[in-house]
Amino acid sequence: YRIGDGKEKKTTAGGNPTNSSELLSYLVDHAGDGIEIVDAETLDYVDVNQTACNALGYSREELLTMNVRDVNPAVDEPAFERLDQQLRESGSMKFETVHRHKDGALIPVEVNIRRISLDRPYNVTFVRDISERRQSAQELSRLNWALQALSRSNAAVVHAADERTLYQSCCDAIVSVDAYRLAWIGIAQDDDEHEVECIASAGLARGYLIDLV
C-alpha cells in the first residue's frame, strides 16, 4: 500500500470512495497532518500524501523528485547524523522545526518521525503546521508581559513620593519586563506648536525619542 498512487479512484455520486481500501487511501491522503515516507539513508521522498503537497505548495510529482533538505533548511550533515543516530537508538523522535514553502515562506511545523525497516530503512514522518499554535502562544506571552508591566506600575504608584518620581518609576517598571525596550511619558504643551515634553523615559531604545519629541 502506498500513501497515494496517483490513480483515479472510484467514488459514489457524493464523491466518496466505494470500498474499504479506497476509503483507507482517501483518509490517509486527506489526513489533517502531512504524511511523508522518506528514504532513511538519502532523505529522498519516497511517497507523500496530498496534505503534505498542499502544505508545501508542490505537486506530488515534484515532491517525489526532491529531498528533505530541499524543504527543511535546518537539515545539514551534522543535524542528519544526530537525527539518524536517535532513530537508530529509539526508533522515533519528535521535534519542532521549519519547512520552506515553494514560494519561499517558512512554516513552523511539528515533526514526528518513526523508523521502519522493509527492503531498506524508511522514516515515516508526520508533519503538523503549528503556525496558529505559535501565534496563540505569542499572543499569550504578550498578554502576560502587559499584565506584569501593569502589576509593577501599580506597585510604583504606591511607593512614589511625587508626580515626577511616579512617572519615572512607571517607566522603569515597564522596561523591567524583558519584552519592552522603551517606555516613556509625555505631556502635551499648551502652545501653538502643540509640542510634547518627555518627562520620563526608560529602556535601551531611548535614542528613538531624540527625533520624536
GROMACS .gro file of C-alpha atoms in nm:
model
  213
    1TYR     CA    1   0.000   0.000   0.000
    2ARG     CA    2   0.120   0.346  -0.092
    3ILE     CA    3   0.006   0.675   0.056
    4GLY     CA    4  -0.123   0.788  -0.280
    5ASP     CA    5  -0.066   0.610  -0.607
    6GLY     CA    6  -0.197   0.894  -0.820
    7LYS     CA    7  -0.460   0.670  -0.978
    8GLU     CA    8  -0.816   0.780  -1.023
    9LYS     CA    9  -1.036   0.630  -0.753
   10LYS     CA   10  -1.394   0.514  -0.799
   11THR     CA   11  -1.638   0.721  -0.599
   12THR     CA   12  -2.006   0.730  -0.528
   13ALA     CA   13  -2.231   1.007  -0.653
   14GLY     CA   14  -2.145   1.203  -0.338
   15GLY     CA   15  -1.773   1.187  -0.415
   16ASN     CA   16  -1.686   0.926  -0.150
   17PRO     CA   17  -1.469   0.613  -0.205
   18THR     CA   18  -1.660   0.295  -0.285
   19ASN     CA   19  -1.471   0.026  -0.089
   20SER     CA   20  -1.259  -0.015   0.223
   21SER     CA   21  -0.916   0.001   0.055
   22GLU     CA   22  -1.011   0.313  -0.136
   23LEU     CA   23  -1.156   0.458   0.182
   24LEU     CA   24  -0.828   0.398   0.365
   25SER     CA   25  -0.634   0.556   0.080
   26TYR     CA   26  -0.867   0.854   0.080
   27LEU     CA   27  -0.844   0.904   0.457
   28VAL     CA   28  -0.464   0.889   0.458
   29ASP     CA   29  -0.435   1.119   0.156
   30HIS     CA   30  -0.661   1.377   0.322
   31ALA     CA   31  -0.542   1.340   0.681
   32GLY     CA   32  -0.502   1.655   0.886
   33ASP     CA   33  -0.124   1.608   0.903
   34GLY     CA   34   0.120   1.576   0.620
   35ILE     CA   35   0.248   1.219   0.588
   36GLU     CA   36   0.581   1.154   0.420
   37ILE     CA   37   0.774   0.834   0.361
   38VAL     CA   38   1.143   0.916   0.334
   39ASP     CA   39   1.443   0.702   0.244
   40ALA     CA   40   1.633   0.697   0.574
   41GLU     CA   41   1.974   0.686   0.405
   42THR     CA   42   1.933   0.951   0.135
   43LEU     CA   43   1.640   1.157   0.276
   44ASP     CA   44   1.473   1.140  -0.065
   45TYR     CA   45   1.094   1.147  -0.061
   46VAL     CA   46   0.951   0.807  -0.148
   47ASP     CA   47   0.583   0.894  -0.107
   48VAL     CA   48   0.370   1.175   0.034
   49ASN     CA   49   0.002   1.237   0.096
   50GLN     CA   50  -0.197   1.522  -0.053
   51THR     CA   51  -0.190   1.719   0.273
   52ALA     CA   52   0.189   1.734   0.254
   53CYS     CA   53   0.168   1.857  -0.105
   54ASN     CA   54  -0.084   2.126  -0.017
   55ALA     CA   55   0.120   2.244   0.282
   56LEU     CA   56   0.440   2.287   0.080
   57GLY     CA   57   0.283   2.409  -0.245
   58TYR     CA   58   0.430   2.131  -0.460
   59SER     CA   59   0.260   1.866  -0.666
   60ARG     CA   60   0.313   1.503  -0.569
   61GLU     CA   61   0.527   1.455  -0.878
   62GLU     CA   62   0.751   1.746  -0.779
   63LEU     CA   63   0.797   1.630  -0.420
   64LEU     CA   64   0.889   1.277  -0.527
   65THR     CA   65   1.190   1.421  -0.712
   66MET     CA   66   1.301   1.616  -0.403
   67ASN     CA   67   1.492   1.563  -0.081
   68VAL     CA   68   1.406   1.659   0.278
   69ARG     CA   69   1.692   1.911   0.264
   70ASP     CA   70   1.505   2.096  -0.011
   71VAL     CA   71   1.223   2.191   0.227
   72ASN     CA   72   1.398   2.189   0.565
   73PRO     CA   73   1.691   2.434   0.570
   74ALA     CA   74   1.792   2.311   0.918
   75VAL     CA   75   1.892   1.964   0.797
   76ASP     CA   76   2.265   1.993   0.740
   77GLU     CA   77   2.504   1.699   0.770
   78PRO     CA   78   2.556   1.722   1.150
   79ALA     CA   79   2.179   1.751   1.202
   80PHE     CA   80   2.120   1.449   0.978
   81GLU     CA   81   2.374   1.243   1.172
   82ARG     CA   82   2.213   1.334   1.507
   83LEU     CA   83   1.866   1.254   1.374
   84ASP     CA   84   1.976   0.922   1.226
   85GLN     CA   85   2.155   0.820   1.546
   86GLN     CA   86   1.850   0.887   1.762
   87LEU     CA   87   1.621   0.700   1.523
   88ARG     CA   88   1.859   0.403   1.524
   89GLU     CA   89   1.855   0.401   1.904
   90SER     CA   90   1.493   0.477   1.989
   91GLY     CA   91   1.303   0.425   1.665
   92SER     CA   92   1.116   0.755   1.690
   93MET     CA   93   1.157   1.123   1.765
   94LYS     CA   94   0.951   1.441   1.783
   95PHE     CA   95   1.069   1.799   1.740
   96GLU     CA   96   0.977   2.142   1.606
   97THR     CA   97   1.144   2.297   1.302
   98VAL     CA   98   1.056   2.498   0.991
   99HIS     CA   99   0.972   2.390   0.638
  100ARG     CA  100   1.018   2.608   0.332
  101HIS     CA  101   0.712   2.651   0.110
  102LYS     CA  102   0.754   2.656  -0.267
  103ASP     CA  103   0.706   3.036  -0.256
  104GLY     CA  104   0.991   3.070  -0.004
  105ALA     CA  105   0.778   3.125   0.307
  106LEU     CA  106   0.897   2.947   0.622
  107ILE     CA  107   0.632   2.741   0.802
  108PRO     CA  108   0.675   2.636   1.167
  109VAL     CA  109   0.599   2.265   1.197
  110GLU     CA  110   0.597   1.982   1.447
  111VAL     CA  111   0.761   1.669   1.308
  112ASN     CA  112   0.701   1.319   1.441
  113ILE     CA  113   0.924   1.051   1.284
  114ARG     CA  114   0.914   0.672   1.315
  115ARG     CA  115   1.182   0.446   1.169
  116ILE     CA  116   1.064   0.129   0.991
  117SER     CA  117   1.263  -0.135   0.805
  118LEU     CA  118   1.130  -0.308   0.495
  119ASP     CA  119   1.357  -0.365   0.196
  120ARG     CA  120   1.562  -0.082   0.350
  121PRO     CA  121   1.509   0.166   0.635
  122TYR     CA  122   1.247   0.436   0.593
  123ASN     CA  123   1.140   0.733   0.802
  124VAL     CA  124   0.763   0.763   0.825
  125THR     CA  125   0.711   1.130   0.902
  126PHE     CA  126   0.401   1.308   1.028
  127VAL     CA  127   0.417   1.686   0.982
  128ARG     CA  128   0.180   1.930   1.153
  129ASP     CA  129   0.160   2.302   1.078
  130ILE     CA  130   0.185   2.482   1.415
  131SER     CA  131   0.157   2.839   1.285
  132GLU     CA  132  -0.168   2.901   1.476
  133ARG     CA  133  -0.028   2.742   1.791
  134ARG     CA  134   0.280   2.963   1.772
  135GLN     CA  135   0.063   3.271   1.715
  136SER     CA  136  -0.158   3.185   2.013
  137ALA     CA  137   0.149   3.134   2.231
  138GLN     CA  138   0.288   3.470   2.123
  139GLU     CA  139  -0.042   3.642   2.198
  140LEU     CA  140  -0.049   3.480   2.542
  141SER     CA  141   0.309   3.591   2.606
  142ARG     CA  142   0.225   3.949   2.507
  143LEU     CA  143  -0.072   3.944   2.744
  144ASN     CA  144   0.143   3.812   3.028
  145TRP     CA  145   0.404   4.082   2.961
  146ALA     CA  146   0.135   4.350   2.972
  147LEU     CA  147  -0.005   4.214   3.300
  148GLN     CA  148   0.344   4.206   3.454
  149ALA     CA  149   0.406   4.564   3.344
  150LEU     CA  150   0.071   4.675   3.487
  151SER     CA  151   0.139   4.500   3.817
  152ARG     CA  152   0.483   4.659   3.853
  153SER     CA  153   0.343   5.000   3.759
  154ASN     CA  154   0.075   4.966   4.027
  155ALA     CA  155   0.347   4.892   4.280
  156ALA     CA  156   0.530   5.207   4.168
  157VAL     CA  157   0.217   5.415   4.230
  158VAL     CA  158   0.211   5.303   4.593
  159HIS     CA  159   0.572   5.398   4.662
  160ALA     CA  160   0.616   5.716   4.456
  161ALA     CA  161   0.685   6.029   4.662
  162ASP     CA  162   0.585   6.282   4.395
  163GLU     CA  163   0.448   6.307   4.044
  164ARG     CA  164   0.782   6.308   3.859
  165THR     CA  165   0.907   6.014   4.061
  166LEU     CA  166   0.584   5.830   3.984
  167TYR     CA  167   0.624   5.880   3.609
  168GLN     CA  168   0.984   5.763   3.611
  169SER     CA  169   0.906   5.467   3.837
  170CYS     CA  170   0.630   5.356   3.598
  171CYS     CA  171   0.868   5.370   3.300
  172ASP     CA  172   1.132   5.177   3.494
  173ALA     CA  173   0.875   4.917   3.597
  174ILE     CA  174   0.755   4.862   3.239
  175VAL     CA  175   1.100   4.809   3.089
  176SER     CA  176   1.191   4.574   3.372
  177VAL     CA  177   0.968   4.328   3.181
  178ASP     CA  178   1.208   4.190   2.920
  179ALA     CA  179   0.961   4.232   2.632
  180TYR     CA  180   0.971   4.613   2.639
  181ARG     CA  181   1.272   4.808   2.514
  182LEU     CA  182   1.128   5.156   2.570
  183ALA     CA  183   0.871   5.325   2.794
  184TRP     CA  184   0.813   5.698   2.804
  185ILE     CA  185   0.559   5.950   2.925
  186GLY     CA  186   0.498   6.280   2.752
  187ILE     CA  187   0.281   6.579   2.834
  188ALA     CA  188   0.130   6.790   2.557
  189GLN     CA  189   0.221   7.156   2.590
  190ASP     CA  190  -0.040   7.428   2.568
  191ASP     CA  191   0.125   7.623   2.288
  192ASP     CA  192   0.073   7.692   1.918
  193GLU     CA  193   0.301   7.406   1.809
  194HIS     CA  194   0.140   7.151   2.044
  195GLU     CA  195   0.479   7.013   2.137
  196VAL     CA  196   0.515   6.715   2.367
  197GLU     CA  197   0.754   6.728   2.659
  198CYS     CA  198   0.909   6.395   2.756
  199ILE     CA  199   0.903   6.394   3.135
  200ALA     CA  200   1.014   6.036   3.198
  201SER     CA  201   1.170   5.753   2.997
  202ALA     CA  202   1.349   5.423   3.042
  203GLY     CA  203   1.485   5.140   2.832
  204LEU     CA  204   1.751   5.054   2.577
  205ALA     CA  205   1.574   5.237   2.292
  206ARG     CA  206   1.577   5.586   2.441
  207GLY     CA  207   1.755   5.715   2.130
  208TYR     CA  208   1.424   5.680   1.947
  209LEU     CA  209   1.294   5.979   2.143
  210ILE     CA  210   1.559   6.222   2.019
  211ASP     CA  211   1.383   6.296   1.692
  212LEU     CA  212   1.034   6.229   1.823
  213VAL     CA  213   0.996   6.494   2.091
   0.00000   0.00000   0.00000
